Amino acid sequence: KNSSSRSGSQRSSIRKTSDCSSTSTSTSDDRASTPLTPGEGMGSLERSGNALSSARQGLDIVRQQAVSMVLLALVCSEFTVDCMPSRPGKVSTLPPPGKRGARGSLPISKTSSASTLPSRASEGFETNVIQVTGKALEYMLLVPASARIPLNGATRRTAADLMGRGFNLWASYVDIPAVIFALLRLYGAATRKSNASGVATSPQGQRSAQETRATMRSAHHALSLLALSRPAEFVSTIAKEVAAFSPGSSALAQMMAENRSASALEASAREQTAVSSPVTTPTSSSSSAGGVSLGGSGGGVEGDVLTKCRGKILKILELLVEKMTEDIILQLLEVVDIVLHCVDDERLRQHGLASSFPGLSRFNMVSFCANTRRLAVGARTGQMAIYDLRSPRCQVVTAHTCPVTALSFSPDGRLLVTYSFGDSKLSFWQMSGSLFGMISSGMRCIKSFPTEPAPPLPVLAQLKIFNLVWVNQRSVILLSNEKKEQKFSV
């Protein structure tokens, strides 16, 4: 406040001095050139002075509004927890001591409970302020490039940086898919301009190259922070666009098509029941999961963005696999859809999946057969997806009633074994051959065995404890960290 008041007083004094000098100069010129009456001379000077003062005041107001918006967004992003608005009848939930940033932390005693701490919203931050700030940042990212907000300008870079830093705060007030694709477009456009410009020799070219690299860094940082803040929204947004871009090779597209078919059959059965029965059966107004739109633009503009930002998306997925493993497990089919869409086909053909995207090799519910070039992925829903990388085609099969804990191809690729910790069952599946690059629907379960039940375990513990190892083409061993081995043959 002190600095702003000093600068404001300095500006006002400078303005008064300049107004006085301009007034004296104009008056002397007018007296020397054309004789005017005292009323006319003073009136013209007052009108010109008022117009100039109004214009300067307007510019000052616009400049102050922009600076205050940036400062407000910076404060909100740095002190997100303190600025969280409290809901009626509830108190704000703050992280325990040691989990909050040093700049945004409050002095909390170790004996105090985090759930009983008062909200900081009453100290000046309210929901409408946060909403307006988030909407302003979203507008600066989504607005087309212009002279006022250029593509690689400081305004858009600042909006990207602050959007990523405080995304937890304004995620409820912005269109998350639109923000994600706006940042991807910003990163892709800056990357394309950087590659096309080459080495700049002129000062103007060097400055433009520096601004382009700064835009790339801001978009990269914002996307990483957004993905770590909301991994489920990030993965689902990209996966829906991949499903719209290539529905034949997407497990998500197959599952959504099955849900739509099931919903249509249920609706048809309800209509038949309503016609045959005199009693009207109430229908539910809520839409099923199969009715959800794939989103995006059907493989149009956003599909082009996915193609240009493949490397960036893979880097973010690697970060999520490392930092947010449990969240990735819940959306493993969607993650594999994105990886197979973004990874280079030639690299995948020459080096395999483990080298192209090493993050998937840590999951026991993912198996790749180099002989048949098939990839099997187990899901938390009990389903598994079989990808034929030569087609590419995808087939989704229901394998268990509980989440798939582990699966593995036999050495020759003719058999696939799946294990579920939840229903304590291990199943052998016979893989049919492919004809003209199509996966045949003849894949079937040929044998199932019950396994020893175990006490409940967390998801990550199941991932680390159980593993499947083939002894020969017909026998497999279920291993656990408790040095227990169960052998099954078919």
Tab-separated table of N, CA and C in Angstrom, residues 177-231:
chain	number	residue	atom	x	y	z
A	177	PRO	N	-11.754	-29.432	-18.759
A	177	PRO	CA	-11.289	-29.882	-20.082
A	177	PRO	C	-10.859	-28.731	-20.991
A	178	ALA	N	-11.605	-27.615	-20.958
A	178	ALA	CA	-11.223	-26.477	-21.802
A	178	ALA	C	-9.876	-25.908	-21.377
A	179	VAL	N	-9.619	-25.831	-20.077
A	179	VAL	CA	-8.333	-25.323	-19.592
A	179	VAL	C	-7.206	-26.267	-19.985
A	180	ILE	N	-7.441	-27.572	-19.872
A	180	ILE	CA	-6.398	-28.555	-20.225
A	180	ILE	C	-6.011	-28.410	-21.694
A	181	PHE	N	-6.994	-28.349	-22.570
A	181	PHE	CA	-6.683	-28.259	-23.994
A	181	PHE	C	-6.154	-26.881	-24.367
A	182	ALA	N	-6.543	-25.843	-23.628
A	182	ALA	CA	-5.957	-24.523	-23.878
A	182	ALA	C	-4.464	-24.532	-23.554
A	183	LEU	N	-4.095	-25.166	-22.445
A	183	LEU	CA	-2.670	-25.259	-22.098
A	183	LEU	C	-1.916	-26.146	-23.087
A	184	LEU	N	-2.552	-27.221	-23.545
A	184	LEU	CA	-1.902	-28.075	-24.546
A	184	LEU	C	-1.712	-27.324	-25.868
A	185	ARG	N	-2.735	-26.554	-26.277
A	185	ARG	CA	-2.591	-25.767	-27.502
A	185	ARG	C	-1.494	-24.717	-27.352
A	186	LEU	N	-1.429	-24.105	-26.173
A	186	LEU	CA	-0.388	-23.104	-25.932
A	186	LEU	C	0.997	-23.739	-25.998
A	187	TYR	N	1.149	-24.900	-25.397
A	187	TYR	CA	2.438	-25.603	-25.433
A	187	TYR	C	2.781	-26.041	-26.855
A	188	GLY	N	1.788	-26.584	-27.578
A	188	GLY	CA	2.058	-27.044	-28.945
A	188	GLY	C	2.398	-25.907	-29.888
A	189	ALA	N	1.681	-24.791	-29.766
A	189	ALA	CA	1.972	-23.646	-30.636
A	189	ALA	C	3.351	-23.071	-30.348
A	190	ALA	N	3.720	-22.970	-29.066
A	190	ALA	CA	5.048	-22.463	-28.722
A	190	ALA	C	6.141	-23.411	-29.191
A	191	THR	N	5.911	-24.717	-29.064
A	191	THR	CA	6.899	-25.693	-29.529
A	191	THR	C	7.076	-25.619	-31.038
A	192	ARG	N	5.957	-25.508	-31.765
A	192	ARG	CA	6.034	-25.427	-33.228
A	192	ARG	C	6.743	-24.156	-33.676
A	193	LYS	N	6.481	-23.046	-33.003
A	193	LYS	CA	7.153	-21.795	-33.355
A	193	LYS	C	8.638	-21.864	-33.027
A	194	SER	N	8.971	-22.500	-31.900
A	194	SER	CA	10.377	-22.625	-31.525
A	194	SER	C	11.141	-23.486	-32.512
A	195	ASN	N	10.525	-24.568	-32.983
A	195	ASN	CA	11.201	-25.434	-33.952
A	195	ASN	C	11.325	-24.775	-35.318
A	196	ALA	N	10.344	-23.936	-35.688
A	196	ALA	CA	10.354	-23.308	-37.008
A	196	ALA	C	11.285	-22.096	-37.075
A	197	SER	N	11.491	-21.438	-35.931
A	197	SER	CA	12.288	-20.210	-35.961
A	197	SER	C	13.782	-20.480	-36.112
A	198	GLY	N	14.265	-21.600	-35.573
A	198	GLY	CA	15.689	-21.911	-35.658
A	198	GLY	C	16.503	-20.995	-34.756
A	199	VAL	N	17.728	-20.719	-35.181
A	199	VAL	CA	18.627	-19.870	-34.400
A	199	VAL	C	18.420	-18.421	-34.807
A	200	ALA	N	18.046	-17.576	-33.836
A	200	ALA	CA	17.789	-16.159	-34.112
A	200	ALA	C	19.088	-15.367	-33.993
A	201	THR	N	19.287	-14.447	-34.941
A	201	THR	CA	20.498	-13.615	-34.937
A	201	THR	C	20.201	-12.175	-34.552
A	202	SER	N	19.049	-11.643	-34.958
A	202	SER	CA	18.715	-10.258	-34.657
A	202	SER	C	18.242	-10.139	-33.206
A	203	PRO	N	18.348	-8.966	-32.599
A	203	PRO	CA	17.852	-8.781	-31.223
A	203	PRO	C	16.358	-9.067	-31.093
A	204	GLN	N	15.596	-8.653	-32.105
A	204	GLN	CA	14.162	-8.912	-32.045
A	204	GLN	C	13.869	-10.411	-32.118
A	205	GLY	N	14.600	-11.125	-32.958
A	205	GLY	CA	14.411	-12.568	-33.054
A	205	GLY	C	14.809	-13.291	-31.785
A	206	GLN	N	15.898	-12.843	-31.140
A	206	GLN	CA	16.307	-13.459	-29.885
A	206	GLN	C	15.275	-13.216	-28.792
A	207	ARG	N	14.718	-12.019	-28.765
A	207	ARG	CA	13.690	-11.741	-27.764
A	207	ARG	C	12.449	-12.588	-27.994
A	208	SER	N	12.063	-12.742	-29.272
A	208	SER	CA	10.912	-13.590	-29.586
A	208	SER	C	11.166	-15.040	-29.198
A	209	ALA	N	12.396	-15.519	-29.419
A	209	ALA	CA	12.737	-16.894	-29.033
A	209	ALA	C	12.693	-17.066	-27.523
A	210	GLN	N	13.150	-16.072	-26.782
A	210	GLN	CA	13.092	-16.145	-25.325
A	210	GLN	C	11.646	-16.178	-24.831
A	211	GLU	N	10.781	-15.368	-25.421
A	211	GLU	CA	9.377	-15.375	-25.027
A	211	GLU	C	8.728	-16.716	-25.353
A	212	THR	N	9.091	-17.311	-26.496
A	212	THR	CA	8.526	-18.614	-26.864
A	212	THR	C	8.949	-19.685	-25.878
A	213	ARG	N	10.232	-19.695	-25.497
A	213	ARG	CA	10.696	-20.693	-24.519
A	213	ARG	C	10.040	-20.470	-23.164
A	214	ALA	N	9.841	-19.208	-22.783
A	214	ALA	CA	9.166	-18.931	-21.515
A	214	ALA	C	7.711	-19.416	-21.543
A	215	THR	N	7.045	-19.269	-22.685
A	215	THR	CA	5.675	-19.769	-22.813
A	215	THR	C	5.636	-21.278	-22.697
A	216	MET	N	6.589	-21.971	-23.321
A	216	MET	CA	6.654	-23.424	-23.213
A	216	MET	C	6.843	-23.855	-21.764
A	217	ARG	N	7.721	-23.188	-21.039
A	217	ARG	CA	7.959	-23.554	-19.639
A	217	ARG	C	6.711	-23.313	-18.792
A	218	SER	N	6.039	-22.177	-19.014
A	218	SER	CA	4.839	-21.881	-18.234
A	218	SER	C	3.737	-22.903	-18.495
A	219	ALA	N	3.507	-23.247	-19.769
A	219	ALA	CA	2.476	-24.240	-20.091
A	219	ALA	C	2.835	-25.614	-19.544
A	220	HIS	N	4.121	-25.974	-19.648
A	220	HIS	CA	4.581	-27.263	-19.115
A	220	HIS	C	4.359	-27.339	-17.609
A	221	HIS	N	4.747	-26.302	-16.897
A	221	HIS	CA	4.604	-26.286	-15.448
A	221	HIS	C	3.139	-26.303	-15.035
A	222	ALA	N	2.304	-25.531	-15.719
A	222	ALA	CA	0.887	-25.484	-15.387
A	222	ALA	C	0.206	-26.836	-15.626
A	223	LEU	N	0.526	-27.502	-16.741
A	223	LEU	CA	-0.063	-28.811	-17.013
A	223	LEU	C	0.356	-29.843	-15.973
A	224	SER	N	1.618	-29.806	-15.564
A	224	SER	CA	2.094	-30.764	-14.556
A	224	SER	C	1.385	-30.544	-13.227
A	225	LEU	N	1.259	-29.288	-12.799
A	225	LEU	CA	0.585	-29.004	-11.539
A	225	LEU	C	-0.902	-29.353	-11.614
A	226	LEU	N	-1.534	-29.071	-12.733
A	226	LEU	CA	-2.953	-29.401	-12.901
A	226	LEU	C	-3.162	-30.909	-12.838
A	227	ALA	N	-2.297	-31.677	-13.521
A	227	ALA	CA	-2.439	-33.135	-13.524
A	227	ALA	C	-2.214	-33.725	-12.140
A	228	LEU	N	-1.235	-33.199	-11.398
A	228	LEU	CA	-0.996	-33.692	-10.043
A	228	LEU	C	-2.133	-33.297	-9.107
A	229	SER	N	-2.756	-32.153	-9.362
A	229	SER	CA	-3.858	-31.703	-8.515
A	229	SER	C	-5.133	-32.493	-8.787
A	230	ARG	N	-5.444	-32.748	-10.048
A	230	ARG	CA	-6.658	-33.487	-10.432
A	230	ARG	C	-6.293	-34.573	-11.439
A	231	PRO	N	-5.650	-35.669	-11.006
A	231	PRO	CA	-5.242	-36.712	-11.968
A	231	PRO	C	-6.420	-37.383	-12.663
